[in-house]
XYZ file of C-alpha atoms in Angstrom:
526
model
C -11.329 -20.986 69.876
C -10.957 -18.529 66.957
C -8.038 -16.605 68.420
C -5.917 -19.635 69.145
C -5.051 -20.706 65.577
C -4.203 -17.152 64.508
C -2.047 -16.559 67.554
C -0.358 -19.892 67.225
C 0.362 -19.457 63.511
C 1.718 -16.014 64.095
C 4.101 -17.178 66.720
C 4.911 -20.425 64.978
C 6.334 -18.471 62.054
C 8.939 -16.967 64.385
C 12.029 -18.795 65.650
C 10.706 -18.755 69.186
C 7.434 -20.321 68.383
C 8.273 -23.724 69.984
C 9.544 -22.238 73.250
C 6.389 -20.131 73.492
C 4.229 -23.233 73.217
C 6.220 -25.119 75.877
C 6.120 -22.132 78.171
C 2.375 -21.919 77.904
C 1.944 -25.581 78.751
C 4.296 -25.245 81.766
C 2.380 -22.226 82.951
C -0.773 -24.294 82.792
C 0.724 -26.818 85.124
C 2.129 -24.083 87.443
C -1.363 -22.657 87.783
C -2.384 -26.094 89.127
C -5.263 -26.318 86.635
C -6.799 -29.680 85.946
C -4.649 -31.692 83.534
C -5.810 -31.850 79.898
C -7.055 -35.194 78.699
C -5.354 -37.194 75.960
C -8.091 -36.217 73.432
C -7.635 -32.512 74.071
C -3.897 -32.732 73.768
C -4.081 -34.689 70.524
C -6.705 -32.388 69.027
C -4.737 -29.304 69.961
C -1.576 -30.713 68.435
C -3.359 -31.645 65.263
C -4.931 -28.169 65.009
C -1.573 -26.482 65.528
C 0.017 -28.659 62.873
C -2.672 -27.924 60.295
C -2.569 -24.199 60.979
C 1.212 -24.106 60.750
C 1.153 -26.074 57.472
C -1.456 -23.782 55.948
C 0.544 -20.689 56.877
C 3.784 -22.068 55.492
C 2.033 -23.154 52.259
C 0.522 -19.712 51.849
C 3.916 -18.106 52.371
C 5.538 -20.359 49.826
C 2.828 -19.640 47.265
C 3.325 -15.943 47.747
C 7.093 -16.231 47.291
C 7.096 -18.420 44.172
C 6.054 -17.378 40.629
C 2.501 -17.979 39.534
C 1.924 -21.415 38.004
C 2.045 -21.566 34.207
C -1.223 -22.022 32.292
C -0.108 -25.511 31.255
C 0.232 -26.686 34.862
C -2.547 -25.136 36.987
C -2.541 -25.517 40.739
C -5.110 -28.258 41.546
C -5.837 -26.765 44.969
C -6.880 -23.372 43.558
C -10.379 -23.161 42.124
C -10.912 -21.302 38.849
C -12.890 -18.616 40.697
C -10.000 -17.694 43.011
C -7.433 -16.654 40.377
C -8.831 -15.003 37.249
C -6.583 -14.745 34.217
C -5.447 -11.209 33.300
C -7.642 -9.499 30.710
C -6.488 -10.031 27.159
C -5.261 -6.982 25.264
C -7.895 -6.057 22.703
C -6.558 -5.357 19.198
C -7.242 -1.864 17.896
C -9.817 -1.455 15.177
C -8.726 -0.058 11.817
C -7.748 3.572 12.201
C -10.519 6.016 12.893
C -10.680 9.339 14.675
C -11.210 7.494 17.960
C -8.198 5.202 17.658
C -4.570 6.210 18.142
C -3.096 7.904 15.101
C -0.865 5.635 12.988
C 2.836 6.505 13.280
C 3.077 7.873 9.724
C 0.103 10.160 10.311
C 1.800 11.755 13.306
C 4.339 13.255 10.915
C 1.481 15.123 9.246
C -0.368 16.128 12.419
C -0.306 19.843 11.632
C -1.583 19.322 8.076
C -4.341 17.022 9.355
C -5.450 19.525 12.011
C -5.550 22.476 9.610
C -7.329 20.396 6.923
C -9.894 19.140 9.418
C -10.582 22.709 10.511
C -10.997 23.751 6.869
C -13.488 20.938 6.224
C -15.479 21.830 9.333
C -15.755 25.400 8.059
C -16.837 24.294 4.566
C -19.360 21.870 6.060
C -20.834 24.590 8.274
C -20.928 27.176 5.473
C -22.944 25.014 3.083
C -24.922 23.140 5.747
C -23.818 19.716 4.547
C -25.032 16.801 6.702
C -21.833 14.788 6.192
C -18.479 14.914 4.474
C -15.677 12.352 4.140
C -12.058 13.043 3.243
C -9.080 10.870 2.353
C -5.455 11.880 1.738
C -2.501 9.817 0.545
C 1.144 10.845 0.295
C 3.417 8.989 -2.132
C 0.930 6.145 -2.472
C 0.283 5.646 1.271
C -3.024 6.593 2.849
C -2.191 9.069 5.602
C -5.548 10.381 6.730
C -9.190 9.475 6.246
C -12.038 10.766 8.358
C -15.746 11.396 8.309
C -17.456 14.504 9.659
C -21.166 14.771 10.363
C -23.800 12.224 9.436
C -24.192 9.737 6.617
C -27.802 9.223 7.749
C -29.327 12.120 9.669
C -32.580 10.354 10.577
C -30.872 7.384 12.215
C -27.858 9.376 13.485
C -25.355 7.256 11.579
C -22.017 9.115 11.547
C -19.825 9.420 8.490
C -16.688 7.280 8.497
C -13.961 6.430 5.990
C -15.985 3.411 4.813
C -19.078 5.492 3.983
C -20.271 4.908 0.405
C -21.565 7.913 -1.538
C -22.317 9.031 -5.080
C -19.141 10.166 -6.836
C -21.083 11.745 -9.706
C -18.878 12.904 -12.609
C -15.714 11.301 -11.260
C -17.337 8.318 -12.985
C -16.148 9.867 -16.264
C -12.516 9.410 -15.199
C -13.235 5.751 -14.414
C -14.841 5.243 -17.827
C -11.773 6.833 -19.433
C -9.665 3.981 -18.049
C -11.855 1.482 -19.920
C -11.490 3.468 -23.143
C -7.718 3.792 -22.654
C -7.267 0.046 -22.067
C -9.154 -0.711 -25.277
C -7.101 1.891 -27.168
C -3.849 0.384 -25.863
C -5.021 -3.064 -26.934
C -5.739 -1.813 -30.462
C -9.476 -2.521 -30.125
C -10.557 1.117 -30.254
C -9.737 3.927 -32.656
C -10.365 7.289 -31.035
C -10.587 9.224 -34.298
C -13.081 7.362 -36.460
C -16.853 8.045 -36.411
C -18.693 6.418 -33.520
C -21.065 4.760 -36.017
C -18.233 2.291 -36.699
C -18.932 0.828 -33.235
C -22.540 1.913 -32.706
C -24.230 1.961 -36.148
C -27.595 2.653 -34.476
C -26.428 6.148 -33.555
C -27.832 8.547 -36.172
C -25.596 10.752 -38.282
C -25.472 14.396 -37.270
C -25.579 17.645 -39.213
C -24.385 21.161 -38.540
C -25.382 24.085 -40.734
C -26.939 21.590 -43.143
C -23.735 19.612 -43.568
C -22.949 16.159 -42.243
C -20.432 16.073 -39.430
C -18.418 13.309 -37.798
C -18.698 12.521 -34.083
C -15.611 10.671 -32.830
C -14.710 9.026 -29.543
C -11.962 11.583 -28.893
C -14.403 14.490 -29.299
C -16.916 12.816 -26.979
C -14.291 12.303 -24.267
C -13.295 15.999 -24.235
C -16.876 17.347 -24.600
C -16.240 18.779 -28.058
C -18.742 16.647 -29.969
C -21.608 19.156 -29.807
C -23.953 16.745 -27.988
C -25.977 18.611 -25.379
C -25.957 18.236 -21.586
C -29.018 18.204 -19.278
C -30.250 21.633 -20.407
C -32.845 21.076 -23.137
C -33.293 24.730 -24.067
C -30.325 25.197 -26.367
C -31.235 28.830 -26.925
C -30.192 29.551 -23.352
C -27.003 27.557 -23.772
C -26.085 29.374 -26.975
C -26.817 32.764 -25.443
C -24.572 31.927 -22.517
C -21.820 30.734 -24.855
C -22.140 33.848 -27.017
C -21.983 36.061 -23.918
C -18.837 34.307 -22.729
C -17.232 34.585 -26.173
C -18.087 38.291 -26.348
C -16.710 38.889 -22.888
C -13.444 37.147 -23.776
C -13.199 39.120 -27.018
C -13.721 42.417 -25.169
C -10.940 41.502 -22.790
C -8.662 40.734 -25.741
C -9.625 44.047 -27.368
C -8.871 45.962 -24.182
C -5.460 44.310 -23.947
C -4.710 45.068 -27.614
C -5.752 48.717 -27.250
C -3.537 49.055 -24.206
C -0.593 47.607 -26.136
C -1.244 49.925 -29.102
C -1.404 52.980 -26.873
C 1.856 51.984 -25.249
C 3.477 51.528 -28.673
C 1.901 54.681 -30.071
C -0.054 52.799 -32.719
C -3.298 54.136 -34.185
C -4.605 51.219 -36.213
C -7.617 49.258 -34.986
C -7.973 46.987 -38.009
C -7.571 43.807 -35.931
C -10.299 44.880 -33.541
C -12.636 45.784 -36.386
C -11.993 42.405 -37.985
C -12.691 40.594 -34.660
C -15.956 42.503 -34.175
C -17.045 41.730 -37.726
C -16.261 38.049 -37.204
C -18.400 37.896 -34.026
C -21.331 39.657 -35.736
C -21.050 37.303 -38.704
C -21.066 34.232 -36.437
C -24.096 35.532 -34.528
C -25.955 36.175 -37.797
C -25.152 32.638 -38.944
C -26.568 31.236 -35.745
C -29.802 33.229 -36.118
C -30.361 32.472 -39.796
C -29.180 28.858 -39.959
C -31.757 26.297 -40.972
C -32.002 23.334 -38.594
C -31.030 20.008 -40.102
C -32.785 16.738 -39.508
C -30.354 15.503 -36.856
C -28.575 18.675 -35.855
C -25.656 18.998 -33.470
C -25.772 21.936 -31.120
C -22.250 23.061 -32.040
C -19.676 22.354 -34.677
C -17.361 19.567 -33.513
C -14.111 20.682 -31.953
C -14.972 24.370 -32.060
C -16.716 24.882 -28.726
C -16.703 23.125 -25.380
C -20.092 21.846 -24.238
C -19.909 19.630 -21.152
C -22.117 16.600 -21.729
C -22.837 13.593 -19.548
C -25.036 12.164 -22.317
C -21.927 11.937 -24.468
C -20.485 9.468 -21.950
C -23.594 7.315 -22.204
C -22.693 6.936 -25.858
C -19.105 6.135 -24.817
C -20.459 3.290 -22.656
C -22.036 1.777 -25.771
C -18.683 2.123 -27.575
C -16.935 0.284 -24.713
C -19.440 -2.554 -25.011
C -18.986 -2.971 -28.757
C -15.205 -2.617 -28.712
C -14.657 -4.985 -25.748
C -17.371 -7.548 -26.415
C -18.539 -7.306 -22.783
C -21.401 -5.519 -21.104
C -20.270 -2.123 -19.869
C -20.769 -2.915 -16.164
C -18.986 -6.272 -16.453
C -16.007 -4.611 -18.092
C -15.926 -1.880 -15.453
C -16.110 -4.408 -12.614
C -13.064 -6.148 -14.057
C -11.215 -2.831 -14.002
C -12.329 -2.144 -10.411
C -11.074 -5.597 -9.418
C -7.695 -4.958 -11.036
C -7.412 -1.596 -9.253
C -8.479 -3.142 -5.914
C -11.496 -0.847 -5.766
C -13.694 -3.354 -3.985
C -16.387 -0.952 -2.734
C -16.950 0.831 -6.057
C -20.197 -0.237 -7.756
C -22.855 1.119 -10.047
C -25.706 2.815 -8.219
C -28.875 0.774 -8.071
C -31.755 1.174 -5.647
C -32.535 -2.494 -5.026
C -29.217 -4.072 -3.856
C -28.175 -3.835 -0.216
C -24.961 -1.786 -0.246
C -23.341 -1.653 3.169
C -22.353 1.782 4.516
C -24.332 3.566 1.795
C -25.181 7.097 2.866
C -28.467 8.890 2.354
C -28.560 12.030 0.249
C -30.024 15.405 1.115
C -31.078 18.767 -0.263
C -32.613 21.943 1.179
C -36.202 22.740 0.219
C -37.641 26.204 -0.483
C -38.053 26.806 3.238
C -34.362 25.967 3.769
C -35.244 22.767 5.608
C -33.108 19.659 5.132
C -35.047 16.956 3.276
C -34.258 13.664 1.587
C -33.616 13.843 -2.142
C -36.219 12.333 -4.448
C -35.601 8.914 -5.947
C -33.387 9.005 -9.017
C -32.510 6.248 -11.462
C -28.893 6.795 -12.540
C -28.713 3.750 -14.799
C -28.987 6.023 -17.860
C -25.655 7.660 -16.961
C -23.505 5.083 -15.177
C -20.545 5.965 -17.397
C -20.840 9.708 -16.857
C -22.088 9.979 -13.277
C -23.619 6.819 -11.873
C -21.036 5.061 -9.679
C -20.799 4.803 -5.894
C -17.489 4.664 -4.061
C -15.499 5.519 -0.924
C -12.626 7.932 -0.381
C -10.307 4.937 0.073
C -11.153 3.488 -3.329
C -10.763 6.880 -4.976
C -7.300 7.227 -3.418
C -6.337 3.851 -4.879
C -7.581 4.938 -8.284
C -5.737 8.258 -8.103
C -2.480 6.593 -7.103
C -2.794 4.064 -9.938
C -3.116 6.957 -12.394
C -0.200 8.828 -10.797
C 1.974 5.700 -10.883
C 1.310 5.192 -14.590
C 2.068 8.851 -15.268
C 5.427 8.774 -13.428
C 6.773 5.241 -13.848
C 8.415 6.079 -17.166
C 10.617 8.654 -15.424
C 11.886 6.079 -12.926
C 12.616 3.241 -15.364
C 16.244 4.233 -15.897
C 16.992 4.455 -12.165
C 14.978 1.381 -11.160
C 14.494 -1.382 -13.717
C 12.576 -3.606 -11.274
C 9.496 -1.389 -11.211
C 6.217 -2.999 -12.273
C 4.371 -1.469 -15.215
C 1.512 0.907 -14.537
C -2.109 -0.032 -15.142
C -1.982 2.434 -18.023
C 1.180 3.104 -20.002
C 3.101 6.364 -19.376
C 2.400 7.624 -22.893
C -1.301 6.924 -22.380
C -1.366 8.894 -19.140
C 0.502 11.775 -20.750
C -2.140 11.844 -23.494
C -4.977 11.741 -20.936
C -3.497 14.594 -18.867
C -2.611 16.853 -21.807
C -4.995 19.863 -21.984
C -7.118 19.949 -25.139
C -7.545 23.244 -27.086
C -10.956 24.989 -27.031
C -11.934 23.367 -23.730
C -12.813 24.751 -20.311
C -12.298 23.608 -16.729
C -15.335 24.983 -14.919
C -14.026 24.246 -11.423
C -10.706 26.049 -11.995
C -10.484 28.787 -14.625
C -6.700 28.398 -14.708
C -6.994 24.985 -16.339
C -8.325 23.188 -19.397
C -10.256 19.978 -19.866
C -8.166 17.074 -21.099
C -9.510 13.516 -21.500
C -11.988 12.987 -18.648
C -9.766 15.077 -16.338
C -9.340 18.776 -15.753
C -5.659 19.762 -15.867
C -3.878 22.862 -14.584
C -0.354 23.281 -15.952
C 2.669 24.581 -14.079
C 3.036 28.317 -14.504
C 4.758 31.283 -12.893
C 4.478 34.710 -14.530
C 6.475 36.888 -12.129
C 9.449 36.222 -9.881
C 8.761 35.830 -6.148
C 5.019 35.773 -6.928
C 2.298 33.187 -7.211
C 3.448 29.835 -8.512
C 0.817 27.697 -10.171
C 1.325 23.978 -9.520
C 0.580 21.261 -12.043
C -2.341 19.079 -10.982
C -5.194 16.996 -12.386
C -8.664 16.733 -10.902
C -12.305 15.996 -11.564
C -15.281 17.185 -9.581
C -18.738 15.702 -9.403
C -22.238 16.979 -8.766
C -25.321 14.796 -8.567
C -28.703 14.776 -6.842
C -27.759 15.064 -3.160
C -24.025 14.599 -3.683
C -20.783 16.450 -4.423
C -17.292 15.050 -4.908
C -13.731 15.704 -6.004
C -10.623 13.668 -6.767
C -7.419 15.707 -7.031
C -3.879 14.540 -7.856
C -0.903 16.825 -7.144
C 2.233 15.196 -8.611
C 5.581 15.862 -6.987
C 7.837 18.164 -8.994
C 10.595 15.757 -10.032
C 13.952 16.289 -11.701
C 16.747 13.900 -12.666
C 18.567 14.345 -9.349
C 15.477 13.673 -7.217
C 14.713 10.271 -8.792
C 17.371 8.396 -6.844
C 16.133 6.222 -3.967
C 12.504 6.992 -4.828
C 9.722 4.946 -6.348
C 6.413 6.088 -7.833
C 3.816 7.254 -7.133
C 5.221 10.540 -5.849
C 2.654 13.155 -4.933
C -0.480 13.966 -2.963
C -3.918 12.528 -3.742
C -7.035 13.998 -2.089
C -10.577 12.662 -2.342
C -13.650 14.288 -0.778
C -17.259 13.125 -0.982
C -20.314 14.825 0.474
C -24.037 13.957 0.738
C -25.196 17.442 -0.279
C -25.386 18.747 -3.836
C -23.883 21.944 -5.260
C -20.886 22.023 -2.924
C -17.722 23.211 -4.682
C -14.879 21.095 -3.344
C -11.984 21.521 -5.796
C -10.412 24.571 -4.120
C -10.736 22.855 -0.740
C -9.023 19.721 -2.056
C -6.227 21.811 -3.569
C -5.638 23.645 -0.279
C -5.470 20.328 1.564
C -3.057 18.879 -1.002
C -0.772 21.904 -0.710
C -0.866 21.662 3.108
C 0.315 18.058 3.000
C 2.891 18.846 0.313
C 4.322 21.616 2.490
C 4.390 19.331 5.524
C 6.169 16.635 3.529
C 8.865 19.071 2.396
C 9.508 19.974 6.058
C 10.026 16.325 7.072
C 13.785 15.519 7.184
């Protein structure tokens, strides 16, 4: 019974199928078997017809295209034909997803930079580190290494939020610059004009003037975290003496080469140092005494930026945080916020330090509300890249105006950015001895002393160090000339941001190496 339909359908599909059936029936009669009854004959015919129809229908379905989704085959149940799996869209780029096309052009720079970061991370024992790089305003690479939360094994990723520490000073500078451009802030009048509650200061028994400009460049004489100013002064005096000895050695060398015998200049310099030291020892402290004379010595001070926050409030008429949030909105820095313990901040990392036994532990609770302006904001590498590119655009847009009149204005005017990135005399850049502090940025100027030797590139950067965190934002502008402006639009250059959930990690030299790697790779691209 089960063989008959399959045999019949197989034969029926061939041209000789009908003859085969007739032959079989004739053979039945030749064998003189009992004749089949009418019911058997009818049933057999019906069975053959159904089997033949099913086979032909199956063949036709196999030969024709699949029915369209708008007209499904009513004879096929939904379980028989399953729709093909839909193609899943890729998540935003991460180390696990395919590299964006632009990033492939910088594959070598990315690989070497990643290797460098792994080495730095291993050397200092940092739990996690996040890096972001943009080239000519486009984010090329962002990646997280290690853990944002060691206890819960949460890996670092580009969206990880960390403390940016003193990079906050560069953000606060934007607020001050906008107010200065609007004519609401004078950088060179005493701060008491805006904050009358701030007491007047004295130095060597004489009243002195603390201005906004001096506060910005850490020349106001207001102290930093170190309360023992004797230590600070001793360190400053040691540095000054060391510099003077170096100058003396150079002068003596020059005199010997020229055959000179006079050491009057050296004697005068020594006398001046001794006189200054005697003044410092014998000076009578005033009622409200500054630690240094304004403008004469560089004393890095985060507390000075707390005073600048009060100046922003009085000059703008808004609360400091409200004014800063407006700036973050304008710059599209949507994940940058002030650090507070209570709010739920998604992707916020935890912060770590090593104890005396060199074991990794969580940092103690800190309240950074007293220094939001100087070191209290949280951000991501992506937001810092946006900020860096906005500054670079404002710095360069003036150069491109003649070749492209359709360019939008920068967030800050070109002349403002030039002022901000101009090194200030008597300042220091602790993270790169080649540079000077400007206005809330450290700046290294272009320099080359000898032919075919080291060439110092112009760049601006700011590092940050906080409880359980280290950071850097570095901007390496492209070296432009009149001929290279054609068919280009700002910003032109490399921006690198690195954040880390471990304190006391020097990151500026690492950021500079990464920037130079990408700059070299860009120059090799046709």
